[in-house]
Amino acid sequence: MQIITRILPGSIAEELNIIPGSKLLRINDQEVEDVFDYQFLTADEYVELAIENPSGEVDIYPIEKDDEEEMGLVFESSLMDDYHSCCNHCIFCFIDQMPKGMRETLYFKDDDSRLSFLQGNYVTLTNLKQTDIDRIIRYRMSPINISVHTTNPSLRCKMLHNRRAGEVLSFLDQLQEGQIRMNGQIVLCKGINDGEELKRTIRDLSRYAPMMESVSVVPVGLTRYREGLYPLEPIGREDAEQVIDLVETVQRQMFREQGIHFIHASDEFYLLAGRDVPEEDRYDGYLQLENGVGMLRLLREEFEEALTERLQAAKDCADRPDLARTPEKTLVPAAGHPASRTITIATGKLACGTVRHLVEDGIRRLQEAGILAAAPHVECVMIENHFFGERITVSGLICGCDLIEQLKNRKLGEELLLPMNMMRSGETYFLDDITISQVEQELGARVVLVPSDGASLLKAILGEEIQTGGRQIY
């Protein structure tokens, strides 16, 4: 039974005079478990709804509609069900490494295959039953993102601390047979699932290609709050080099055999090894951005594309004065416009070097082309993660307290540019509950949140308006 909270204007439900507070009992005489039942059962051209109105009367609504036409019913929960929580106790779980006293929602561990399909979350399969796998295949819930970590059944049971962790690997065979696309993830723990175990896992997963479209290898994230937890060692430079060498060897083989590179090391491995990230073609369309795979390469490519577009527009305007009166002129910032601006960009260790290089190179090239009479003064500052520990290098886990502490005595200028992924979508506070306004007050600079794409970065340093709906990654 699903409670209807809202009716969309102009919808079928409004035409039928269905009212908020009513309950959806059945569709085509079948009970509705969640949003996937609802979407699947209402996709046909003929549908029968059993609705109980607020007075308790039950009406049957036979509906003829266009294929895939929406009903217009809105429910209490977007999933139309409770979130499925994690039943594992992984030795590397990041949530177990958080300090006490943070807001309650940060401690919730989801392991929901529906969120894998809807939002790209990674799931371990351990809380799924055979009926769940059957539903995934029947409803074509594809792709499914799977936290594999190892294909050694006994080792997987140990790493996830779940006796079912090994046996559910058989679900991979069923998903492949059911033509469900998959992406895999391996959180690498030194001395546990690296070395020969990593080779085995990559070899086993490669047999699922091309239905298994990609697999990422990411280093375990270790915070300073690990007292009483399984002893894990940080990944070092030599470890990172070995992982990259293995991954790139397999990539060459898989590309020859399957036409995809399949296995990818996260950007953090390249940072640890002191190596440049791969060229764009090796990322197969950036299937693993959420795991920090290809983030830096994509940022470079997007920034270069946006910069090249502006340089070409400036050249066109110089060659054709009449273009100055066309909309294309908006691609070229007014000469000298940002000259008086002084801004600071703060980000994590992982991205700081790349961002600094892009900004300096971009400003130089714009000046050489005569687009900027004088450059804005931009300083890129790397924020050490004191809250979670220095081994945490991504910008998405930087807290407000670290920003205030490390920027307090700096001359930041008029604006402080921060990656938008430092806070969750739609929120105005950091992980430690410090708000943007508190940061602004403490530092005396206006905070500008910048989406994680190269074009937005270029606009931000030029002082132009940016759209804040960019992707949220890593």
XYZ file of C-alpha atoms in Angstrom:
474
model
C 0.000 0.000 0.000
C 1.504 3.321 -1.155
C 0.318 6.699 0.121
C -0.137 9.335 -2.599
C 1.118 12.729 -1.447
C 0.711 14.817 -4.597
C -0.954 14.794 -8.007
C 0.890 16.358 -10.929
C -1.069 19.085 -12.776
C -2.432 18.043 -16.171
C -1.766 14.372 -15.508
C -3.959 11.298 -15.939
C -4.371 11.135 -12.148
C -5.721 14.716 -12.087
C -8.196 13.909 -14.865
C -9.424 10.948 -12.817
C -9.869 13.180 -9.742
C -7.542 11.065 -7.624
C -6.701 13.130 -4.544
C -3.672 13.342 -2.221
C -4.002 11.117 0.825
C -5.375 8.246 -1.244
C -3.583 4.888 -1.235
C -2.438 2.894 -4.237
C -3.376 -0.701 -3.416
C -2.704 -2.624 -6.635
C -1.816 -2.220 -10.302
C -3.284 -4.823 -12.672
C -4.285 -6.783 -9.550
C -0.657 -6.950 -8.377
C 0.653 -5.354 -5.190
C 3.309 -2.667 -5.627
C 6.495 -3.252 -3.650
C 8.512 -0.254 -4.799
C 9.162 2.236 -7.587
C 10.318 -0.457 -10.010
C 7.073 -2.406 -9.707
C 5.222 0.875 -10.225
C 7.205 1.898 -13.300
C 7.091 -1.557 -14.864
C 3.374 -2.115 -14.273
C 2.301 1.355 -15.456
C 4.355 1.241 -18.667
C 1.640 -0.569 -20.654
C -1.060 1.095 -22.731
C -3.847 -0.450 -20.595
C -3.574 -0.255 -16.801
C -5.986 -0.851 -13.934
C -5.371 1.013 -10.680
C -6.964 0.021 -7.366
C -7.128 3.213 -5.267
C -8.436 3.622 -1.730
C -9.567 7.206 -1.173
C -9.195 8.978 2.228
C -12.743 7.954 3.234
C -11.833 4.266 2.856
C -13.697 3.529 -0.375
C -11.824 1.519 -3.013
C -12.224 2.459 -6.679
C -10.894 0.638 -9.744
C -9.662 2.907 -12.527
C -9.309 1.281 -15.975
C -6.923 3.483 -17.977
C -6.037 3.526 -21.642
C -3.009 5.684 -22.320
C -0.026 6.174 -24.556
C 2.843 3.771 -24.048
C 5.180 5.033 -21.268
C 2.835 7.971 -20.442
C 3.206 8.922 -16.779
C 0.302 8.580 -14.342
C 1.139 11.702 -12.361
C 1.131 10.109 -8.899
C 3.748 11.259 -6.376
C 4.447 9.165 -3.269
C 5.956 9.690 0.187
C 9.290 8.163 -0.811
C 10.963 8.270 -4.219
C 11.730 4.555 -3.813
C 8.178 3.846 -2.545
C 9.935 1.724 0.088
C 12.491 1.958 2.886
C 16.152 2.132 1.924
C 17.967 -1.190 2.225
C 20.823 -0.842 4.692
C 24.137 -2.663 4.569
C 24.415 -5.984 6.411
C 28.202 -6.199 6.087
C 30.985 -5.168 8.441
C 33.698 -4.467 5.886
C 37.211 -4.198 7.248
C 37.709 -0.998 5.201
C 34.308 0.668 5.721
C 34.717 4.447 5.673
C 31.648 5.094 7.798
C 33.142 3.031 10.626
C 36.126 5.401 10.496
C 34.159 8.560 11.184
C 34.253 10.312 14.549
C 31.289 10.269 16.894
C 28.931 13.183 17.181
C 28.319 13.938 13.494
C 24.794 14.189 12.103
C 22.915 10.903 12.057
C 22.447 10.650 8.286
C 26.220 10.368 7.771
C 26.269 7.022 9.571
C 23.664 5.299 7.388
C 25.138 2.520 5.254
C 23.058 1.813 2.170
C 23.436 -1.336 0.091
C 20.425 -0.966 -2.173
C 20.412 -2.372 -5.711
C 17.671 0.101 -6.644
C 19.947 3.013 -5.757
C 22.632 1.386 -7.884
C 20.332 1.687 -10.872
C 18.871 5.090 -9.983
C 21.913 6.915 -8.571
C 24.957 4.818 -9.435
C 25.600 3.576 -5.882
C 27.742 0.464 -5.483
C 26.219 -2.635 -3.871
C 27.745 -5.851 -2.527
C 24.798 -8.157 -3.425
C 24.894 -9.672 0.071
C 21.396 -8.566 1.064
C 19.786 -9.768 -2.179
C 17.741 -12.929 -2.539
C 17.136 -14.913 -5.695
C 13.817 -13.106 -6.138
C 15.673 -9.770 -6.136
C 18.030 -10.943 -8.883
C 15.041 -12.207 -10.871
C 13.420 -8.777 -10.556
C 16.588 -6.965 -11.666
C 16.688 -9.118 -14.787
C 12.935 -8.927 -15.443
C 12.835 -5.132 -15.072
C 16.096 -4.618 -16.995
C 17.671 -2.651 -14.130
C 20.888 -1.906 -15.947
C 23.645 -1.053 -15.241
C 24.196 -2.401 -11.746
C 27.330 -1.221 -9.947
C 28.889 -3.918 -7.772
C 31.483 -3.693 -5.015
C 33.386 -6.903 -5.713
C 36.744 -6.337 -3.960
C 37.788 -9.954 -4.539
C 36.491 -13.022 -6.357
C 38.060 -15.341 -3.796
C 34.931 -16.497 -1.907
C 36.605 -17.099 1.471
C 38.569 -13.838 1.274
C 35.428 -11.921 0.342
C 33.669 -13.345 3.407
C 36.583 -12.117 5.511
C 36.741 -8.646 3.948
C 32.981 -8.059 4.164
C 32.607 -10.023 7.417
C 29.550 -11.704 5.950
C 29.162 -15.437 5.456
C 27.082 -14.893 2.295
C 29.670 -12.674 0.641
C 31.300 -15.548 -1.249
C 28.214 -17.432 -2.389
C 26.480 -14.364 -3.883
C 29.292 -14.047 -6.437
C 27.215 -16.572 -8.405
C 24.749 -13.727 -9.003
C 27.299 -12.262 -11.431
C 26.746 -15.248 -13.716
C 22.988 -14.714 -13.664
C 23.291 -10.985 -14.346
C 25.549 -11.705 -17.302
C 23.156 -14.338 -18.674
C 20.276 -11.890 -18.171
C 22.119 -9.277 -20.257
C 22.394 -6.850 -17.346
C 25.299 -4.445 -17.762
C 27.605 -4.196 -14.769
C 30.434 -2.077 -13.405
C 32.752 -3.383 -10.717
C 34.755 -1.845 -7.901
C 37.794 -3.126 -6.000
C 38.820 -1.314 -2.824
C 42.456 -2.333 -2.533
C 43.755 -3.220 0.923
C 47.490 -3.748 1.217
C 48.486 -7.327 2.039
C 44.900 -8.567 1.726
C 43.427 -8.362 -1.789
C 46.436 -6.973 -3.649
C 49.235 -8.818 -5.468
C 48.213 -12.296 -6.667
C 44.698 -11.862 -5.260
C 44.231 -8.719 -7.357
C 45.457 -10.548 -10.448
C 42.958 -13.342 -9.766
C 40.090 -10.888 -9.276
C 40.831 -8.992 -12.482
C 41.198 -12.245 -14.412
C 37.891 -13.617 -13.070
C 35.958 -10.397 -13.718
C 37.348 -10.045 -17.246
C 35.371 -13.168 -18.180
C 32.179 -11.155 -17.725
C 33.202 -8.556 -20.314
C 31.636 -6.925 -22.239
C 28.538 -7.144 -19.964
C 30.909 -6.147 -17.181
C 31.786 -2.839 -18.817
C 34.411 -1.573 -16.403
C 36.166 -2.293 -13.126
C 37.877 0.320 -10.958
C 40.672 -0.247 -8.475
C 40.718 2.376 -5.708
C 43.053 2.580 -2.690
C 41.500 2.045 0.713
C 40.709 5.330 2.453
C 42.105 5.432 5.961
C 41.068 8.133 8.416
C 42.660 8.837 11.795
C 39.661 7.298 13.567
C 40.554 3.603 13.288
C 40.986 2.628 16.928
C 39.649 -0.889 17.466
C 39.203 -1.546 13.739
C 40.941 -4.100 11.539
C 44.625 -3.104 11.127
C 45.152 -1.770 7.608
C 48.245 -0.222 6.073
C 48.221 2.791 3.730
C 49.010 2.298 0.050
C 52.493 3.657 -0.718
C 54.307 4.736 -3.859
C 55.730 1.312 -4.684
C 52.321 -0.297 -4.167
C 50.728 2.261 -6.484
C 53.341 1.658 -9.174
C 52.695 -2.088 -9.079
C 48.932 -1.587 -9.370
C 49.308 0.783 -12.322
C 51.702 -1.571 -14.120
C 49.277 -4.494 -13.686
C 46.237 -2.450 -14.717
C 47.884 -1.041 -17.833
C 49.122 -4.493 -18.891
C 45.601 -5.896 -18.637
C 44.187 -2.841 -20.411
C 46.311 -3.532 -23.478
C 45.257 -7.174 -23.537
C 41.545 -6.416 -23.036
C 41.549 -3.750 -25.719
C 43.001 -6.224 -28.210
C 40.456 -8.888 -27.273
C 37.299 -6.925 -26.384
C 37.795 -3.399 -27.711
C 37.490 -1.935 -24.205
C 40.153 -1.168 -21.608
C 37.935 -2.648 -18.884
C 40.129 -2.192 -15.794
C 41.059 1.246 -14.454
C 43.199 2.532 -11.601
C 41.821 5.580 -9.816
C 43.522 8.957 -10.133
C 44.847 8.612 -6.596
C 47.127 5.742 -7.628
C 48.716 7.978 -10.268
C 49.153 10.746 -7.686
C 50.802 8.316 -5.255
C 53.096 6.962 -7.982
C 54.027 10.426 -9.266
C 52.794 9.546 -12.760
C 50.581 11.458 -15.164
C 47.040 10.170 -15.637
C 46.240 8.278 -18.868
C 45.023 9.894 -22.064
C 41.284 10.313 -22.569
C 40.786 7.331 -24.902
C 41.845 4.915 -22.157
C 38.832 5.742 -19.984
C 36.178 4.227 -22.287
C 33.782 7.127 -21.812
C 34.514 7.772 -18.102
C 32.311 5.014 -16.675
C 33.936 5.210 -13.235
C 34.031 8.946 -12.468
C 32.248 8.413 -9.142
C 35.234 6.345 -8.047
C 37.718 9.045 -8.988
C 38.738 7.315 -12.219
C 39.495 9.839 -14.967
C 38.363 12.846 -12.945
C 41.584 14.771 -13.519
C 41.817 13.873 -17.209
C 38.224 14.918 -17.848
C 38.791 18.205 -16.005
C 41.791 18.919 -18.241
C 39.926 18.051 -21.438
C 36.891 20.146 -20.546
C 38.998 23.134 -19.535
C 41.039 22.922 -22.742
C 37.900 22.671 -24.870
C 36.322 25.729 -23.201
C 39.574 27.701 -23.452
C 40.094 26.798 -27.119
C 36.545 27.876 -27.895
C 37.180 31.294 -26.374
C 40.498 31.730 -28.158
C 38.893 30.829 -31.475
C 36.001 33.200 -30.820
C 38.483 36.011 -30.129
C 40.299 35.256 -33.363
C 37.037 35.249 -35.286
C 36.079 38.614 -33.803
C 39.472 40.061 -34.780
C 39.161 38.747 -38.340
C 35.495 39.681 -38.660
C 34.570 42.894 -36.780
C 30.905 42.343 -37.640
C 30.921 39.317 -35.297
C 31.296 41.700 -32.368
C 27.598 42.425 -32.746
C 26.581 38.741 -32.633
C 25.909 36.431 -29.680
C 29.290 34.772 -30.248
C 30.843 37.865 -28.658
C 29.727 36.513 -25.275
C 32.477 33.901 -25.514
C 35.110 36.609 -25.237
C 35.485 38.358 -21.853
C 35.881 42.086 -21.974
C 39.523 43.165 -22.079
C 40.760 43.935 -18.606
C 37.492 42.918 -16.947
C 39.045 40.637 -14.300
C 42.178 42.737 -13.824
C 41.250 43.989 -10.372
C 39.989 40.634 -9.111
C 41.932 38.683 -6.532
C 40.591 35.217 -5.844
C 41.629 32.036 -4.054
C 40.858 28.474 -5.084
C 40.935 25.891 -2.281
C 40.792 22.186 -3.022
C 42.186 18.850 -1.874
C 45.602 17.364 -2.464
C 44.400 15.115 -5.287
C 43.229 17.879 -7.627
C 45.247 20.891 -6.504
C 48.238 20.446 -8.837
C 46.010 19.966 -11.875
C 43.801 22.943 -11.029
C 46.826 25.187 -10.445
C 48.361 24.229 -13.809
C 45.092 24.746 -15.711
C 44.474 28.183 -14.173
C 48.000 29.458 -14.772
C 48.125 28.110 -18.328
C 44.661 29.403 -19.169
C 45.304 32.936 -17.940
C 48.644 33.061 -19.772
C 47.100 31.996 -23.075
C 44.203 34.419 -22.755
C 46.656 37.238 -22.126
C 48.861 36.258 -25.065
C 45.786 36.300 -27.310
C 45.005 39.841 -26.158
C 41.739 38.839 -24.551
C 42.806 39.908 -21.070
C 44.467 43.276 -20.675
C 45.627 42.137 -17.237
C 45.159 38.873 -15.445
C 43.194 38.251 -12.275
C 45.390 37.269 -9.383
C 44.549 33.636 -8.577
C 46.113 31.534 -5.840
C 45.434 27.801 -5.592
C 45.702 26.465 -2.052
C 45.909 22.789 -1.145
C 43.876 22.003 1.966
C 45.280 19.267 4.191
C 42.553 17.090 5.659
C 43.186 17.439 9.389
C 39.622 16.423 10.272
C 39.768 12.913 8.778
C 43.545 12.633 8.457
C 46.204 13.570 5.920
C 45.741 10.357 3.933
C 42.336 11.599 2.774
C 43.148 13.634 -0.344
C 39.818 14.216 -2.103
C 38.040 17.582 -2.030
C 34.652 16.003 -1.286
C 35.759 15.135 2.264
C 37.161 18.526 3.243
C 35.395 20.056 6.224
C 34.633 23.668 7.047
C 36.920 23.647 10.086
C 39.956 22.810 7.912
C 39.091 25.584 5.463
C 38.856 28.134 8.272
C 41.989 26.935 10.067
C 44.227 26.854 6.986
C 42.935 29.977 5.235
C 42.372 32.211 8.266
C 45.519 34.317 7.941
C 45.700 34.476 4.153
C 44.699 37.336 1.900
C 42.007 35.580 -0.060
C 40.721 38.448 -2.150
C 37.096 39.008 -2.995
C 36.138 35.398 -3.667
C 36.973 31.944 -2.381
C 36.254 29.313 -5.033
C 35.411 25.863 -3.665
C 34.530 22.625 -5.493
C 30.808 22.063 -5.195
C 31.349 18.460 -4.089
C 32.521 19.685 -0.672
C 28.850 19.531 0.253
C 25.957 17.342 -0.738
C 23.580 18.473 -3.453
C 21.229 21.178 -2.265
C 22.955 21.642 1.090
C 24.788 24.707 2.391
C 26.940 23.092 5.076
C 30.038 20.929 5.139
C 30.421 17.458 6.648
C 31.221 18.985 10.045
C 28.006 21.079 9.883
C 29.857 24.376 9.460
C 27.849 26.468 7.019
C 28.994 28.442 3.995
C 27.977 31.663 5.709
C 30.159 30.784 8.717
C 33.148 30.224 6.430
C 32.465 33.553 4.704
C 32.208 35.360 8.018
C 35.391 33.808 9.435
C 37.469 34.367 6.293
C 36.029 37.644 5.043
C 35.563 36.439 1.476
C 32.539 35.479 -0.583
C 32.351 31.721 -1.227
C 31.595 30.630 -4.782
C 30.776 26.953 -5.315
C 32.132 25.685 -8.625
C 30.838 22.536 -10.359
C 33.500 19.936 -11.079
C 33.781 20.547 -14.809
C 36.451 22.445 -16.695
C 34.149 24.947 -18.384
C 32.756 26.066 -15.006
C 36.285 26.438 -13.630
C 37.237 28.740 -16.505
C 34.102 30.844 -16.052
C 34.710 31.090 -12.318
C 38.245 32.453 -12.608
C 37.007 34.987 -15.181
C 34.269 36.159 -12.825
C 31.406 35.006 -15.034
C 28.112 33.541 -13.914
C 28.169 29.753 -13.701
C 25.426 27.155 -13.565
C 25.507 25.232 -10.294
C 23.947 22.039 -11.589
C 27.230 20.412 -12.628
C 28.187 16.838 -11.880
C 29.085 15.856 -8.345
C 32.049 13.488 -8.334
C 34.392 11.831 -5.894
